[in-house]
Amino acid sequence: MQLSLHADYALRVLIYLGANDGAVVSTRQISDAYGISKHHLSRVVQTLGTHGYVELLTGRGGGVRLKKSPAEIRLGDVVRETEANLNLVECFDPVTNTCPIAHTCGLQSCLREALTAFIDSLNQHTLAELLVADRRSALSAAFIEVRGRATGPPSADRRSTG
């Protein structure tokens, strides 16, 4: 099983926002920090806003910030709410299922049990656990380093010619 980029980026956004102690940050800052598409990231932030994890602030000085405390954000819930498809196999979706043995093989119940255990295991952890003091410092340093590279001296392809 592999998480979609949408769910992966949702977790990354929450980590970034948590490491910034409630500050309002732009999606550009987050996309620069991770080297990911601002367009894709904007959709992820919208999803997080829809589920009440982040607050979207519009206008001058707008951006995004955590709406819940990191201790209230359970990782399994984030994955469940941001992962578009948790159907591990075809037979999880009765509408599109064409497997001729789906009702007799027993695989579906085993996989559903495993998926439930996966989400339950993640739900034993919160964003706050990922932001303990020493890790938060390391994250902040890593983000500062990335921002420094992004805003450092212009590379040959970014220099103006006039």
PDB file of C-alpha atoms in Angstrom:
ATOM      1  CA  MET A   1       0.000   0.000   0.000  1.00  0.00           C
ATOM      2  CA  GLN A   2       1.218   3.468  -0.826  1.00  0.00           C
ATOM      3  CA  LEU A   3      -0.377   6.747   0.192  1.00  0.00           C
ATOM      4  CA  SER A   4      -1.355   9.101  -2.592  1.00  0.00           C
ATOM      5  CA  LEU A   5       0.599  12.328  -2.993  1.00  0.00           C
ATOM      6  CA  HIS A   6      -2.492  14.161  -1.743  1.00  0.00           C
ATOM      7  CA  ALA A   7      -2.412  12.384   1.634  1.00  0.00           C
ATOM      8  CA  ASP A   8       1.388  12.583   1.811  1.00  0.00           C
ATOM      9  CA  TYR A   9       1.336  16.324   1.122  1.00  0.00           C
ATOM     10  CA  ALA A  10      -1.476  16.820   3.657  1.00  0.00           C
ATOM     11  CA  LEU A  11       0.722  15.334   6.370  1.00  0.00           C
ATOM     12  CA  ARG A  12       3.658  17.469   5.222  1.00  0.00           C
ATOM     13  CA  VAL A  13       1.556  20.650   5.277  1.00  0.00           C
ATOM     14  CA  LEU A  14       0.445  19.919   8.830  1.00  0.00           C
ATOM     15  CA  ILE A  15       4.033  19.280   9.918  1.00  0.00           C
ATOM     16  CA  TYR A  16       5.167  22.541   8.315  1.00  0.00           C
ATOM     17  CA  LEU A  17       2.372  24.525   9.928  1.00  0.00           C
ATOM     18  CA  GLY A  18       2.977  22.867  13.286  1.00  0.00           C
ATOM     19  CA  ALA A  19       6.683  23.655  13.113  1.00  0.00           C
ATOM     20  CA  ASN A  20       5.764  27.312  12.514  1.00  0.00           C
ATOM     21  CA  ASP A  21       3.906  27.644  15.839  1.00  0.00           C
ATOM     22  CA  GLY A  22       0.574  28.922  14.583  1.00  0.00           C
ATOM     23  CA  ALA A  23       2.027  31.508  12.225  1.00  0.00           C
ATOM     24  CA  VAL A  24       0.163  32.321   9.031  1.00  0.00           C
ATOM     25  CA  VAL A  25       2.214  31.033   6.093  1.00  0.00           C
ATOM     26  CA  SER A  26       1.630  31.128   2.370  1.00  0.00           C
ATOM     27  CA  THR A  27       1.195  28.061   0.232  1.00  0.00           C
ATOM     28  CA  ARG A  28       4.217  29.331  -1.716  1.00  0.00           C
ATOM     29  CA  GLN A  29       6.372  29.035   1.423  1.00  0.00           C
ATOM     30  CA  ILE A  30       5.212  25.463   1.956  1.00  0.00           C
ATOM     31  CA  SER A  31       5.639  24.486  -1.694  1.00  0.00           C
ATOM     32  CA  ASP A  32       9.137  26.002  -1.713  1.00  0.00           C
ATOM     33  CA  ALA A  33      10.061  24.194   1.507  1.00  0.00           C
ATOM     34  CA  TYR A  34       9.150  20.825   0.027  1.00  0.00           C
ATOM     35  CA  GLY A  35       9.871  21.499  -3.627  1.00  0.00           C
ATOM     36  CA  ILE A  36       6.334  20.575  -4.678  1.00  0.00           C
ATOM     37  CA  SER A  37       3.801  22.158  -7.019  1.00  0.00           C
ATOM     38  CA  LYS A  38       1.990  25.172  -5.532  1.00  0.00           C
ATOM     39  CA  HIS A  39      -1.076  24.269  -7.598  1.00  0.00           C
ATOM     40  CA  HIS A  40      -1.239  20.733  -6.185  1.00  0.00           C
ATOM     41  CA  LEU A  41      -0.499  22.029  -2.706  1.00  0.00           C
ATOM     42  CA  SER A  42      -3.394  24.508  -2.940  1.00  0.00           C
ATOM     43  CA  ARG A  43      -5.807  21.611  -3.503  1.00  0.00           C
ATOM     44  CA  VAL A  44      -4.331  19.790  -0.509  1.00  0.00           C
ATOM     45  CA  VAL A  45      -4.736  22.884   1.678  1.00  0.00           C
ATOM     46  CA  GLN A  46      -8.365  23.163   0.510  1.00  0.00           C
ATOM     47  CA  THR A  47      -8.980  19.552   1.589  1.00  0.00           C
ATOM     48  CA  LEU A  48      -7.389  20.220   4.978  1.00  0.00           C
ATOM     49  CA  GLY A  49      -9.578  23.305   5.340  1.00  0.00           C
ATOM     50  CA  THR A  50     -12.709  21.353   4.440  1.00  0.00           C
ATOM     51  CA  HIS A  51     -11.940  18.867   7.211  1.00  0.00           C
ATOM     52  CA  GLY A  52     -11.208  21.597   9.769  1.00  0.00           C
ATOM     53  CA  TYR A  53      -7.471  21.048  10.182  1.00  0.00           C
ATOM     54  CA  VAL A  54      -6.400  24.422   8.814  1.00  0.00           C
ATOM     55  CA  GLU A  55      -7.786  27.917   8.593  1.00  0.00           C
ATOM     56  CA  LEU A  56      -7.570  29.656   5.238  1.00  0.00           C
ATOM     57  CA  LEU A  57      -7.031  33.403   5.464  1.00  0.00           C
ATOM     58  CA  THR A  58      -7.649  35.487   2.366  1.00  0.00           C
ATOM     59  CA  GLY A  59      -6.520  38.953   1.388  1.00  0.00           C
ATOM     60  CA  ARG A  60      -3.309  40.847   2.010  1.00  0.00           C
ATOM     61  CA  GLY A  61      -1.193  38.924   4.480  1.00  0.00           C
ATOM     62  CA  GLY A  62      -3.398  35.876   4.001  1.00  0.00           C
ATOM     63  CA  GLY A  63      -2.293  32.306   4.008  1.00  0.00           C
ATOM     64  CA  VAL A  64      -2.938  29.226   6.067  1.00  0.00           C
ATOM     65  CA  ARG A  65      -2.451  28.177   9.686  1.00  0.00           C
ATOM     66  CA  LEU A  66      -3.455  25.312  11.914  1.00  0.00           C
ATOM     67  CA  LYS A  67      -7.048  25.509  13.106  1.00  0.00           C
ATOM     68  CA  LYS A  68      -6.706  22.684  15.635  1.00  0.00           C
ATOM     69  CA  SER A  69      -3.977  22.180  18.166  1.00  0.00           C
ATOM     70  CA  PRO A  70      -1.374  19.603  17.104  1.00  0.00           C
ATOM     71  CA  ALA A  71      -2.479  17.377  20.003  1.00  0.00           C
ATOM     72  CA  GLU A  72      -5.973  17.165  18.468  1.00  0.00           C
ATOM     73  CA  ILE A  73      -4.786  16.078  15.028  1.00  0.00           C
ATOM     74  CA  ARG A  74      -4.658  12.292  14.813  1.00  0.00           C
ATOM     75  CA  LEU A  75      -2.575  11.006  11.915  1.00  0.00           C
ATOM     76  CA  GLY A  76      -4.968   8.190  10.985  1.00  0.00           C
ATOM     77  CA  ASP A  77      -7.859  10.634  10.680  1.00  0.00           C
ATOM     78  CA  VAL A  78      -5.788  12.831   8.373  1.00  0.00           C
ATOM     79  CA  VAL A  79      -4.940   9.862   6.155  1.00  0.00           C
ATOM     80  CA  ARG A  80      -8.551   8.637   6.083  1.00  0.00           C
ATOM     81  CA  GLU A  81      -9.869  12.094   5.188  1.00  0.00           C
ATOM     82  CA  THR A  82      -7.255  12.992   2.596  1.00  0.00           C
ATOM     83  CA  GLU A  83      -6.678   9.648   0.898  1.00  0.00           C
ATOM     84  CA  ALA A  84      -9.030   9.540  -2.068  1.00  0.00           C
ATOM     85  CA  ASN A  85      -9.169   5.767  -2.288  1.00  0.00           C
ATOM     86  CA  LEU A  86      -8.589   3.340   0.541  1.00  0.00           C
ATOM     87  CA  ASN A  87      -9.975   0.462  -1.504  1.00  0.00           C
ATOM     88  CA  LEU A  88      -7.019  -1.884  -1.274  1.00  0.00           C
ATOM     89  CA  VAL A  89      -8.533  -4.331  -3.757  1.00  0.00           C
ATOM     90  CA  GLU A  90     -11.283  -4.258  -6.351  1.00  0.00           C
ATOM     91  CA  CYS A  91     -13.833  -6.049  -4.169  1.00  0.00           C
ATOM     92  CA  PHE A  92     -13.835  -3.201  -1.606  1.00  0.00           C
ATOM     93  CA  ASP A  93     -16.076  -1.279  -4.022  1.00  0.00           C
ATOM     94  CA  PRO A  94     -19.294  -3.203  -4.657  1.00  0.00           C
ATOM     95  CA  VAL A  95     -20.204  -0.881  -7.558  1.00  0.00           C
ATOM     96  CA  THR A  96     -17.110  -1.679  -9.646  1.00  0.00           C
ATOM     97  CA  ASN A  97     -16.309  -5.146  -8.309  1.00  0.00           C
ATOM     98  CA  THR A  98     -16.051  -7.811 -11.020  1.00  0.00           C
ATOM     99  CA  CYS A  99     -14.149 -10.433  -9.050  1.00  0.00           C
ATOM    100  CA  PRO A 100     -16.019 -13.741  -9.374  1.00  0.00           C
ATOM    101  CA  ILE A 101     -14.790 -15.076  -6.021  1.00  0.00           C
ATOM    102  CA  ALA A 102     -15.192 -11.912  -3.929  1.00  0.00           C
ATOM    103  CA  HIS A 103     -18.027 -13.334  -1.860  1.00  0.00           C
ATOM    104  CA  THR A 104     -16.325 -16.635  -1.059  1.00  0.00           C
ATOM    105  CA  CYS A 105     -12.565 -16.101  -0.867  1.00  0.00           C
ATOM    106  CA  GLY A 106     -12.383 -14.323   2.498  1.00  0.00           C
ATOM    107  CA  LEU A 107      -9.615 -11.977   1.347  1.00  0.00           C
ATOM    108  CA  GLN A 108     -11.768  -8.866   1.617  1.00  0.00           C
ATOM    109  CA  SER A 109     -12.357  -9.264   5.351  1.00  0.00           C
ATOM    110  CA  CYS A 110      -8.652  -9.909   6.000  1.00  0.00           C
ATOM    111  CA  LEU A 111      -7.619  -6.819   4.047  1.00  0.00           C
ATOM    112  CA  ARG A 112     -10.329  -4.669   5.633  1.00  0.00           C
ATOM    113  CA  GLU A 113      -9.075  -5.788   9.056  1.00  0.00           C
ATOM    114  CA  ALA A 114      -5.521  -4.868   8.065  1.00  0.00           C
ATOM    115  CA  LEU A 115      -6.625  -1.446   6.773  1.00  0.00           C
ATOM    116  CA  THR A 116      -8.535  -0.776   9.986  1.00  0.00           C
ATOM    117  CA  ALA A 117      -5.471  -1.768  12.014  1.00  0.00           C
ATOM    118  CA  PHE A 118      -3.310   0.571   9.894  1.00  0.00           C
ATOM    119  CA  ILE A 119      -5.598   3.569  10.482  1.00  0.00           C
ATOM    120  CA  ASP A 120      -6.044   2.670  14.165  1.00  0.00           C
ATOM    121  CA  SER A 121      -2.263   2.438  14.571  1.00  0.00           C
ATOM    122  CA  LEU A 122      -1.781   5.868  13.001  1.00  0.00           C
ATOM    123  CA  ASN A 123      -4.527   7.243  15.234  1.00  0.00           C
ATOM    124  CA  GLN A 124      -2.438   6.372  18.259  1.00  0.00           C
ATOM    125  CA  HIS A 125      -0.188   9.242  17.163  1.00  0.00           C
ATOM    126  CA  THR A 126      -0.833  12.957  16.857  1.00  0.00           C
ATOM    127  CA  LEU A 127       0.821  15.830  15.063  1.00  0.00           C
ATOM    128  CA  ALA A 128       2.068  16.999  18.463  1.00  0.00           C
ATOM    129  CA  GLU A 129       4.231  13.872  18.754  1.00  0.00           C
ATOM    130  CA  LEU A 130       5.932  14.789  15.501  1.00  0.00           C
ATOM    131  CA  LEU A 131       6.654  18.260  16.846  1.00  0.00           C
ATOM    132  CA  VAL A 132       8.458  17.523  20.099  1.00  0.00           C
ATOM    133  CA  ALA A 133      10.966  20.255  20.940  1.00  0.00           C
ATOM    134  CA  ASP A 134      14.136  18.688  19.504  1.00  0.00           C
ATOM    135  CA  ARG A 135      12.383  17.560  16.322  1.00  0.00           C
ATOM    136  CA  ARG A 136      10.650  20.936  15.921  1.00  0.00           C
ATOM    137  CA  SER A 137      14.055  22.640  16.087  1.00  0.00           C
ATOM    138  CA  ALA A 138      15.460  20.273  13.479  1.00  0.00           C
ATOM    139  CA  LEU A 139      12.420  20.821  11.227  1.00  0.00           C
ATOM    140  CA  SER A 140      12.665  24.592  11.553  1.00  0.00           C
ATOM    141  CA  ALA A 141      16.375  24.469  10.717  1.00  0.00           C
ATOM    142  CA  ALA A 142      15.687  22.286   7.671  1.00  0.00           C
ATOM    143  CA  PHE A 143      12.954  24.642   6.458  1.00  0.00           C
ATOM    144  CA  ILE A 144      15.196  27.685   6.991  1.00  0.00           C
ATOM    145  CA  GLU A 145      17.963  25.986   5.008  1.00  0.00           C
ATOM    146  CA  VAL A 146      15.552  25.262   2.152  1.00  0.00           C
ATOM    147  CA  ARG A 147      14.214  28.840   2.212  1.00  0.00           C
ATOM    148  CA  GLY A 148      17.796  30.118   2.127  1.00  0.00           C
ATOM    149  CA  ARG A 149      18.538  28.083  -0.979  1.00  0.00           C
ATOM    150  CA  ALA A 150      15.319  29.240  -2.621  1.00  0.00           C
ATOM    151  CA  THR A 151      16.042  32.922  -1.933  1.00  0.00           C
ATOM    152  CA  GLY A 152      19.815  32.812  -2.267  1.00  0.00           C
ATOM    153  CA  PRO A 153      21.857  34.312  -5.076  1.00  0.00           C
ATOM    154  CA  PRO A 154      20.182  33.984  -8.474  1.00  0.00           C
ATOM    155  CA  SER A 155      21.270  31.060 -10.549  1.00  0.00           C
ATOM    156  CA  ALA A 156      22.323  31.599 -14.162  1.00  0.00           C
ATOM    157  CA  ASP A 157      18.822  30.753 -15.416  1.00  0.00           C
ATOM    158  CA  ARG A 158      17.106  33.196 -12.994  1.00  0.00           C
ATOM    159  CA  ARG A 159      19.375  36.234 -13.583  1.00  0.00           C
ATOM    160  CA  SER A 160      17.905  39.103 -15.515  1.00  0.00           C
ATOM    161  CA  THR A 161      19.550  39.839 -18.808  1.00  0.00           C
ATOM    162  CA  GLY A 162      18.884  43.529 -18.873  1.00  0.00           C
TER     163      GLY A 162
END
